[in-house]
PDB file of C-alpha atoms in Angstrom:
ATOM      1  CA  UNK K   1      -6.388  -2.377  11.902  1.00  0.00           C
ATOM      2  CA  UNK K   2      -3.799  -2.820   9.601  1.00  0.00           C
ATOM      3  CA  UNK K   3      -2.792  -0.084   7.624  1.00  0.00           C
ATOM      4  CA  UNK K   4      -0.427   0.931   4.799  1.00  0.00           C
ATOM      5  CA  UNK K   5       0.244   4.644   3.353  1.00  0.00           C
ATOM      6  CA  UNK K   6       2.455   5.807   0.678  1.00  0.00           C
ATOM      7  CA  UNK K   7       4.321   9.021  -0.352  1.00  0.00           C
ATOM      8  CA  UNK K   8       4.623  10.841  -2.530  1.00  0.00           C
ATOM      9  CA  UNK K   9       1.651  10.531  -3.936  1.00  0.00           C
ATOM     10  CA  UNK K  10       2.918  11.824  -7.265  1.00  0.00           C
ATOM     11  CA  UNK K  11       6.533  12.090  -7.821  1.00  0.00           C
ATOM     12  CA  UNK K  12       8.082  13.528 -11.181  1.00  0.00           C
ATOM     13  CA  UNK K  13      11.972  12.844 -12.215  1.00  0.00           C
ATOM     14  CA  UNK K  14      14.506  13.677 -14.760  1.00  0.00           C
ATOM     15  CA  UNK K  15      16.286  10.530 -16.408  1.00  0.00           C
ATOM     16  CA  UNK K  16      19.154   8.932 -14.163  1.00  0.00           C
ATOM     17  CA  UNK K  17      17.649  11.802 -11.413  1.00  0.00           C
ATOM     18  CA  UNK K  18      18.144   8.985  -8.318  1.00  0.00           C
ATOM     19  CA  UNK K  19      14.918   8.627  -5.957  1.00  0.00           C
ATOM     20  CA  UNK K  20      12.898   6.715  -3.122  1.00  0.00           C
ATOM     21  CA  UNK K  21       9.647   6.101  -2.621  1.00  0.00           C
ATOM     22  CA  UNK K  22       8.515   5.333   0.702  1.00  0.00           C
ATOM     23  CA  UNK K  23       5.845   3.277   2.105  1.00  0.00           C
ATOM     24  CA  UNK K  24       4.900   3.322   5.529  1.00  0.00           C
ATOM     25  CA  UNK K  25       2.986   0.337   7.348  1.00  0.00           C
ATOM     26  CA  UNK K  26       1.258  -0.681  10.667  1.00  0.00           C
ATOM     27  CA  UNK K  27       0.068  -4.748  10.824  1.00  0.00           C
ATOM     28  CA  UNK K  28      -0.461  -7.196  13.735  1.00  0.00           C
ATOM     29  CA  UNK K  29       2.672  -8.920  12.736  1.00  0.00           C
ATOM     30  CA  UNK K  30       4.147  -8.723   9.651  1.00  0.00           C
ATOM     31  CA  UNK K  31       4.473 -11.220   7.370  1.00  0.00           C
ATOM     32  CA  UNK K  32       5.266  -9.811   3.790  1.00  0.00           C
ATOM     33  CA  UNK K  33       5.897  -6.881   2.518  1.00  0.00           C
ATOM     34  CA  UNK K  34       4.766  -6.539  -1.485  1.00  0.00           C
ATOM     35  CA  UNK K  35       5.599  -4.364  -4.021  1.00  0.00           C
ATOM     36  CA  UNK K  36       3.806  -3.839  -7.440  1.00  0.00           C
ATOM     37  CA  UNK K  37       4.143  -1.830 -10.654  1.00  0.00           C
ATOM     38  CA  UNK K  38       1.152  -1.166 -12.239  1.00  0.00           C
ATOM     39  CA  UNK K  39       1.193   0.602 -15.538  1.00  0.00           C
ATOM     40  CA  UNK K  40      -2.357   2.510 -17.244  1.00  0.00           C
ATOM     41  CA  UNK K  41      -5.007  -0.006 -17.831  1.00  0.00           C
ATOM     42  CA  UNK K  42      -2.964  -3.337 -16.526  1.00  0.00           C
ATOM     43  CA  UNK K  43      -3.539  -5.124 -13.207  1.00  0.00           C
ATOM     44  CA  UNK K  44      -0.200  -4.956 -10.776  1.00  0.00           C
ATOM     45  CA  UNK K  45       2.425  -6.755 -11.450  1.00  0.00           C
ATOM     46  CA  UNK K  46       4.700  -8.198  -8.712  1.00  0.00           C
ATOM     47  CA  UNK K  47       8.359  -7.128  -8.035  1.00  0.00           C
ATOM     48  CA  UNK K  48       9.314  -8.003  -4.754  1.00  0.00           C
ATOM     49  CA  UNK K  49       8.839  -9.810  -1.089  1.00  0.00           C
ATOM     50  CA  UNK K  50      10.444  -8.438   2.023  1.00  0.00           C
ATOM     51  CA  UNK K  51       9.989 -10.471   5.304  1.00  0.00           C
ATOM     52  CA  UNK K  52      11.731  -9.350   7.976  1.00  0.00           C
ATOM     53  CA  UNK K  53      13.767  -6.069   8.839  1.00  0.00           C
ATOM     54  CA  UNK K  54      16.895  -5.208   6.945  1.00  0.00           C
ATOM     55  CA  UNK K  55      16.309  -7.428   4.004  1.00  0.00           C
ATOM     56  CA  UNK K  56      17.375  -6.225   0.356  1.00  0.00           C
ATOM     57  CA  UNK K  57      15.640  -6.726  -2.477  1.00  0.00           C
ATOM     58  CA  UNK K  58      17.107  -5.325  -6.514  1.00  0.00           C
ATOM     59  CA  UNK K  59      16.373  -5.907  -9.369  1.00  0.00           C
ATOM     60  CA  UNK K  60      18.046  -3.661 -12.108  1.00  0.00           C
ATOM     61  CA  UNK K  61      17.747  -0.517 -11.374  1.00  0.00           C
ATOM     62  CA  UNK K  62      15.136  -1.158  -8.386  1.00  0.00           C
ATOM     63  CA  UNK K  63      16.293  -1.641  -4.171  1.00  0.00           C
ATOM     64  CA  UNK K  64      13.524  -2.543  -1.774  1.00  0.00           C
ATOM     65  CA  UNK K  65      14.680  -2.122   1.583  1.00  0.00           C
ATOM     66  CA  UNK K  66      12.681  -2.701   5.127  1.00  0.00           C
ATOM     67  CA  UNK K  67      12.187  -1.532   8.766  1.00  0.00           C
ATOM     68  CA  UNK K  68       9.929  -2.411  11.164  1.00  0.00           C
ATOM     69  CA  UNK K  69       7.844   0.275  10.512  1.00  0.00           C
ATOM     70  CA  UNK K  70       8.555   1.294   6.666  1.00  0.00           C
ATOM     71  CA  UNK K  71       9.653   0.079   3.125  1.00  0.00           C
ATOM     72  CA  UNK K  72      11.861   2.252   0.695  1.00  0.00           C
ATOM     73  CA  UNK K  73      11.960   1.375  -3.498  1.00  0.00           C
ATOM     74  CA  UNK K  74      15.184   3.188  -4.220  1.00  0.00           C
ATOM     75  CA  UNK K  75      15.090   3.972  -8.003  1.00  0.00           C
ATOM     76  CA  UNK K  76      18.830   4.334  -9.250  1.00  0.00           C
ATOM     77  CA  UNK K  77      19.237   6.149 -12.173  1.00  0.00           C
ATOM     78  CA  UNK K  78      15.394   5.831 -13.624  1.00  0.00           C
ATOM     79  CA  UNK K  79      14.651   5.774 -17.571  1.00  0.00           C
ATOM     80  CA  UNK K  80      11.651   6.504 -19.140  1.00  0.00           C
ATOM     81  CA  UNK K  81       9.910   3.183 -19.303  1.00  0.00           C
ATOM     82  CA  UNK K  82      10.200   3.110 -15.477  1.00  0.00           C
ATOM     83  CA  UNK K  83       7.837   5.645 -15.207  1.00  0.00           C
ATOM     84  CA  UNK K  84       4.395   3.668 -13.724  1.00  0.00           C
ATOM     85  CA  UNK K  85       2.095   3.700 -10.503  1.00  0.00           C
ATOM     86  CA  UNK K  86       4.149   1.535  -7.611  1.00  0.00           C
ATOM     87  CA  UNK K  87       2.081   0.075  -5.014  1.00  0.00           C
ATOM     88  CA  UNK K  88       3.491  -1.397  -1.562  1.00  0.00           C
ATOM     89  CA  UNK K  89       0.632  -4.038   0.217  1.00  0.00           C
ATOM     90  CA  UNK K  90       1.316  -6.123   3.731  1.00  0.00           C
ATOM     91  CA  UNK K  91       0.251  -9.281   4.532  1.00  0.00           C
ATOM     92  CA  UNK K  92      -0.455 -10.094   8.530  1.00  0.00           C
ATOM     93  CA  UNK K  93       1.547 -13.384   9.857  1.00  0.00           C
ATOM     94  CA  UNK K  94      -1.998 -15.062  10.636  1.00  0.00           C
ATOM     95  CA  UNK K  95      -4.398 -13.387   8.116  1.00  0.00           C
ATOM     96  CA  UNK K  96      -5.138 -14.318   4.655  1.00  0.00           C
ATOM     97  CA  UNK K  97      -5.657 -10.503   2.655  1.00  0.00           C
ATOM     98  CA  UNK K  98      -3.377  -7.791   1.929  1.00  0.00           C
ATOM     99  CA  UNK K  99      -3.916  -4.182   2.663  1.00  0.00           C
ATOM    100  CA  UNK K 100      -2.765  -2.285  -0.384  1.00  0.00           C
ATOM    101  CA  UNK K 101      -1.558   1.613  -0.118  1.00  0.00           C
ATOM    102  CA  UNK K 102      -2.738   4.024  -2.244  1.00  0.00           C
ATOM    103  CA  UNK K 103       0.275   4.031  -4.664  1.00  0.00           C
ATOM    104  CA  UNK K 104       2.992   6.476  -6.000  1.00  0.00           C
ATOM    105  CA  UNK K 105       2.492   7.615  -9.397  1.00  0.00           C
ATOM    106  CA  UNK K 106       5.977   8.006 -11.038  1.00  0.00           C
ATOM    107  CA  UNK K 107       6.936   9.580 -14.268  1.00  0.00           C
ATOM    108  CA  UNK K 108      10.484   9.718 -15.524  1.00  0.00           C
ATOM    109  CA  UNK K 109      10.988  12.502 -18.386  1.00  0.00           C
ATOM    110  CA  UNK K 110      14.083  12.238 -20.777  1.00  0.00           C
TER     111      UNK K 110
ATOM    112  CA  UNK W   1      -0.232 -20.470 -19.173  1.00  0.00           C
ATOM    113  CA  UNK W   2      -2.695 -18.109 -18.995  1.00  0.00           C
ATOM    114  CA  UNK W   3      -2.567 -16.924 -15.558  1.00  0.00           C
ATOM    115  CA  UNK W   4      -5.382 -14.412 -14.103  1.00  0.00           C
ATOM    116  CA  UNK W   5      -8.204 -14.063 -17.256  1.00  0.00           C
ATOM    117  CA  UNK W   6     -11.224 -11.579 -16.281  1.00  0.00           C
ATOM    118  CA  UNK W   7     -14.210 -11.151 -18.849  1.00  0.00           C
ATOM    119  CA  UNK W   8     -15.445  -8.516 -19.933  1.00  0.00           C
ATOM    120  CA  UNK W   9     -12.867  -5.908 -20.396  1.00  0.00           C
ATOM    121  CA  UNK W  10     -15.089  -3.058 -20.805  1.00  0.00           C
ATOM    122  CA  UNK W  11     -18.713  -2.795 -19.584  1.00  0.00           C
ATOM    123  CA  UNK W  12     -21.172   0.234 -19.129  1.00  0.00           C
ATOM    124  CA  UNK W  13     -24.416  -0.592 -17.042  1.00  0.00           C
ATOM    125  CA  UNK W  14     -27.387   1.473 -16.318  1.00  0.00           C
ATOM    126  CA  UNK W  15     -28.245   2.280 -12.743  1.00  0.00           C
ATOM    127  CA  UNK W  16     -30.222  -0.863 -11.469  1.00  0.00           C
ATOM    128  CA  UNK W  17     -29.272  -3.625 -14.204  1.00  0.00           C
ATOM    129  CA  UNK W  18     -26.564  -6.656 -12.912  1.00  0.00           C
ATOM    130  CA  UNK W  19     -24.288  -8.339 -14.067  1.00  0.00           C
ATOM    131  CA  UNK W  20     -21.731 -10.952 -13.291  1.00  0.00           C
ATOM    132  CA  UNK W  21     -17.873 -10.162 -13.599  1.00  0.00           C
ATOM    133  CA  UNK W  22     -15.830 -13.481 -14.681  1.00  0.00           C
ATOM    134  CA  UNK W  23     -12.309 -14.247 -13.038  1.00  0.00           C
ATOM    135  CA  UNK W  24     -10.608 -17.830 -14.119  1.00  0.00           C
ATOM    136  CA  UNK W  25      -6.993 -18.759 -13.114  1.00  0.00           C
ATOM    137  CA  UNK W  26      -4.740 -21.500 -14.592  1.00  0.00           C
ATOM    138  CA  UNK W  27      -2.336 -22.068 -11.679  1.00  0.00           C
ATOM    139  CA  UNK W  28      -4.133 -24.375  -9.831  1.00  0.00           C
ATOM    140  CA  UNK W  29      -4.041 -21.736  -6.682  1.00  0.00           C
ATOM    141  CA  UNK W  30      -6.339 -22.039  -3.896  1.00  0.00           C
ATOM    142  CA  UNK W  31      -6.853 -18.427  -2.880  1.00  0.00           C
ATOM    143  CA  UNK W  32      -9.203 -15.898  -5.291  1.00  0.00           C
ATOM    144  CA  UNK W  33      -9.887 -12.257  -4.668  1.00  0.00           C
ATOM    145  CA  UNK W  34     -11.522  -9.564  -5.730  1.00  0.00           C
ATOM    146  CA  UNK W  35     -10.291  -5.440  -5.645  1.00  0.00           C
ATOM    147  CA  UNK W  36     -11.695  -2.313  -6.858  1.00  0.00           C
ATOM    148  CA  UNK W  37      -9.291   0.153  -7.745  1.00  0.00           C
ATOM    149  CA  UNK W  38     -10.683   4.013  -7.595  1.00  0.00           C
ATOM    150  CA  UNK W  39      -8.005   6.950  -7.998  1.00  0.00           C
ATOM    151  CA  UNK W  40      -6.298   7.973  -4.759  1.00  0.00           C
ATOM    152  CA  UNK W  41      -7.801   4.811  -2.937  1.00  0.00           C
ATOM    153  CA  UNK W  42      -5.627   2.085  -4.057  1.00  0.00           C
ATOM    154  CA  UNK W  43      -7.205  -1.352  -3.979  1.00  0.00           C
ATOM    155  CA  UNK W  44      -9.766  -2.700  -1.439  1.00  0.00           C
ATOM    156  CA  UNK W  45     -10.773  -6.172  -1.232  1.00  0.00           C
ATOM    157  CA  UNK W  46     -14.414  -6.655  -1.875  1.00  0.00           C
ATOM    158  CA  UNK W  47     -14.503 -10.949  -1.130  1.00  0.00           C
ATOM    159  CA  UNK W  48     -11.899 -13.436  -1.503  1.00  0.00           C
ATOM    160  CA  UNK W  49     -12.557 -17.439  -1.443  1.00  0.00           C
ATOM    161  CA  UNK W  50      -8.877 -18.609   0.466  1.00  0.00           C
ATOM    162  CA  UNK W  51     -10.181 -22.052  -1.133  1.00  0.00           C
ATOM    163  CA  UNK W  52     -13.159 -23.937  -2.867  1.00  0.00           C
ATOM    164  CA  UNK W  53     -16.221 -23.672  -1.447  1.00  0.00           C
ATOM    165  CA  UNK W  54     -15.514 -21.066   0.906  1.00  0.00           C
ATOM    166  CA  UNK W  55     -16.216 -16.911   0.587  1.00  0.00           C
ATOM    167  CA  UNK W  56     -15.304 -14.394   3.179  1.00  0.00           C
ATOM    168  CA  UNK W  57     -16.515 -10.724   2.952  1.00  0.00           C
ATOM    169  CA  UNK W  58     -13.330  -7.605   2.543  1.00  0.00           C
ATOM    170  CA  UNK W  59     -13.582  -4.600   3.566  1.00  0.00           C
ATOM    171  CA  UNK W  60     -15.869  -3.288   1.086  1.00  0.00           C
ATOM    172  CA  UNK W  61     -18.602  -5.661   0.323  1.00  0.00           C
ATOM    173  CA  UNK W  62     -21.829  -4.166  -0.065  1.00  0.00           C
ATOM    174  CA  UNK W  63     -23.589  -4.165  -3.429  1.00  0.00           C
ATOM    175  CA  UNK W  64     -21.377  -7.437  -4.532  1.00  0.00           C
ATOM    176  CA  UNK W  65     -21.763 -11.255  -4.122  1.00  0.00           C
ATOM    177  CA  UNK W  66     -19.306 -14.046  -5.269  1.00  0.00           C
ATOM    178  CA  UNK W  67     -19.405 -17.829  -6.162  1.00  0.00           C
ATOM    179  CA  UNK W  68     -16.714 -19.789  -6.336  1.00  0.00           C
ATOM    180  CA  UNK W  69     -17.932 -21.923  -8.701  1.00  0.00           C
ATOM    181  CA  UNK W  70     -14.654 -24.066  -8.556  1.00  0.00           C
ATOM    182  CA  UNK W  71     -10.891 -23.822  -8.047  1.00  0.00           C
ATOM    183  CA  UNK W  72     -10.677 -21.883 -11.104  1.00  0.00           C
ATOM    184  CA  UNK W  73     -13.245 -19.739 -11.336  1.00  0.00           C
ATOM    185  CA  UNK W  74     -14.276 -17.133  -9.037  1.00  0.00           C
ATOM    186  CA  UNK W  75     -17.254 -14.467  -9.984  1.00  0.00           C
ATOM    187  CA  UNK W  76     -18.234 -11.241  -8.952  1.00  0.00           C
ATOM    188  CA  UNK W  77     -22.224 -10.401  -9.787  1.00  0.00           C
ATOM    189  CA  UNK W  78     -23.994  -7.003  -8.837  1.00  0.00           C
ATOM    190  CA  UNK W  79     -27.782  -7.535  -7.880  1.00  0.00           C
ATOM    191  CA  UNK W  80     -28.444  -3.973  -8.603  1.00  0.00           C
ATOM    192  CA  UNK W  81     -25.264  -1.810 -10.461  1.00  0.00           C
ATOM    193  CA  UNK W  82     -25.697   2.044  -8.398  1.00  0.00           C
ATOM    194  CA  UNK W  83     -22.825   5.144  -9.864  1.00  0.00           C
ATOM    195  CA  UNK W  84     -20.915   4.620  -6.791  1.00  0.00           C
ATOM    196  CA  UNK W  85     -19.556   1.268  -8.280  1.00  0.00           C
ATOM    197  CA  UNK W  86     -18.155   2.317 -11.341  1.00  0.00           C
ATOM    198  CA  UNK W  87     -14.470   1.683 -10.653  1.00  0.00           C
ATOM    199  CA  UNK W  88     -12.185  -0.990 -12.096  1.00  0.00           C
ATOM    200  CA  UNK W  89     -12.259  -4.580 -10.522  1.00  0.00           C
ATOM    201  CA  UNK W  90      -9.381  -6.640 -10.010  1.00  0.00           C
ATOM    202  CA  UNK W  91      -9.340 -10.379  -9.784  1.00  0.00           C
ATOM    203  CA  UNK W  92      -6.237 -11.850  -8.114  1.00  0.00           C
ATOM    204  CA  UNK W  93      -4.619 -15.478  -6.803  1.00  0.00           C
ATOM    205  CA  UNK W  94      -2.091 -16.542  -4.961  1.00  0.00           C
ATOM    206  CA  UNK W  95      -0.540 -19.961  -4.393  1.00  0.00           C
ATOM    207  CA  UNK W  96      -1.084 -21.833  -1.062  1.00  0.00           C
ATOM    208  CA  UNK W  97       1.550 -20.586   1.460  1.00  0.00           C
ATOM    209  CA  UNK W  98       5.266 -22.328   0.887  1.00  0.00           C
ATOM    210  CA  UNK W  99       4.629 -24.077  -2.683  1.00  0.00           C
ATOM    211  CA  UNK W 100       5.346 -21.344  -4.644  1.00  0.00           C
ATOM    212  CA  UNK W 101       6.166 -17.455  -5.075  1.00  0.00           C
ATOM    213  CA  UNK W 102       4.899 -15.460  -1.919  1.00  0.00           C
ATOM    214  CA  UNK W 103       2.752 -12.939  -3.919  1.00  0.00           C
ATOM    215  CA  UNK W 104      -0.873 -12.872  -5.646  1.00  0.00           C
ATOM    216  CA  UNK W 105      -1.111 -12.463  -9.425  1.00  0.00           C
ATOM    217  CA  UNK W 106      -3.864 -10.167 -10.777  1.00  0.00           C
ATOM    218  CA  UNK W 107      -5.389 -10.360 -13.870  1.00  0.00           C
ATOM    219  CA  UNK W 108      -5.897  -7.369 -16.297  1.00  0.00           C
ATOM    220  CA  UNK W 109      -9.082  -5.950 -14.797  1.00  0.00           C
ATOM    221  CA  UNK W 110     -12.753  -4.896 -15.971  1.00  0.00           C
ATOM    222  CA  UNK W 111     -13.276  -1.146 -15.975  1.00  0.00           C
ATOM    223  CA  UNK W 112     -17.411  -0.664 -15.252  1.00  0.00           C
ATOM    224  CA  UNK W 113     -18.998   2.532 -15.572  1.00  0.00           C
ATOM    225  CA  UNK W 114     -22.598   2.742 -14.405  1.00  0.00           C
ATOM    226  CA  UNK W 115     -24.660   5.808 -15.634  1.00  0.00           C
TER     227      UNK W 115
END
């Protein structure tokens, strides 16, 4: 069964206070790896795609990186508005759903 | 574009009454789905249609059918609304696989509270 967890569950930063959040996934065969940010009362909203081991995702001050069994969202000096719920999901080569993790909450305090 | 639209945005039900939760997408995508979202849970996939005329139960389907009533509109109805189903419902597409971005699109969601 595929399967995707998440830690912290609740992680709490100063401004430009560096981080990772780390999600950690089992699937018969990978073939994306998602990650949202969701903020209070919106649906998720996408930020990247990782396929295959060692790819590299940014985007400002956000790095997705992947292993075979894991995904890291490296936050690099975080501001305020970056504070939101992030939520990794996988996608099986031959399946049609993602499996969603529970989410890290994150809140960035200037 | 609109993208994801789900109607209503806010609905409180009494135990036993039903109602249908609206989903319509502008994208032209094939694939529909529906989530509930409860704290600590993350989303689970009730139903999703991966095209017209087709509906395939998630992991969490009891209490819930769909219709896809075309390739834009999927809908969510509950027969018989019990407390256990408050939670917020998420409608989401995603285009066919290699004709556009790899990732679904969700729409803004319907929170439903059931006393």
């Amino acid at each position: 069964e595929d399967q995707v967890t998440q830690s912290p569950e609740a992680l709490r930063l100063q401004e430009g206070e560096s981080s990772s959040l780390n999600c950690s996934y089992t699937v018969s065969g990978l073939r994306g790896l998602f990650w949202y940010r969701q903020d209070p009362g919106k649906g998720p909203e996408f930020l990247f795609t990782l396929y295959s081991a060692g790819e590299e995702k940014e985007k400002e001050r956000l790095k997705a990186t992947l292993t075979k069994k894991e995904s890291f969202l490296h936050i690099t000096a975080p501001k305020p508005e970056d504070s939101a719920t992030y939520l990794c999901a996988v996608q099986a080569r031959y399946g049609q759903n993602f499996v969603f993790g529970p989410g890290t909450r994150l809140s960035v305090l200037p | 574009n609109a993208g994801v639209t789900q109607t209503p945005k806010f609905q409180v039900l009494k135990t036993g009454q039903s109602m249908t939760l609206q989903c319509a997408q502008d994208m032209n995508h094939n694939s529909m789905y529906w989530y509930r979202q409860d704290p600590g849970m993350g989303l689970r996939l009730i139903y999703y249609s991966a095209s017209e005329g087709t509906t395939d139960k998630g992991e969490v389907p009891n209490g819930y059918n769909v219709s896809r009533l075309n390739k834009r509109e999927f809908s969510l109805r509950l027969e018989s609304a019990a407390p256990s189903q408050t939670s917020v419902y998420f409608c989401a597409s995603n285009p066919p696989r290699g004709t556009g971005p790899d990732t679904q699109y969700f729409g803004p969601g319907t929170r439903l509270t059931v006393l």
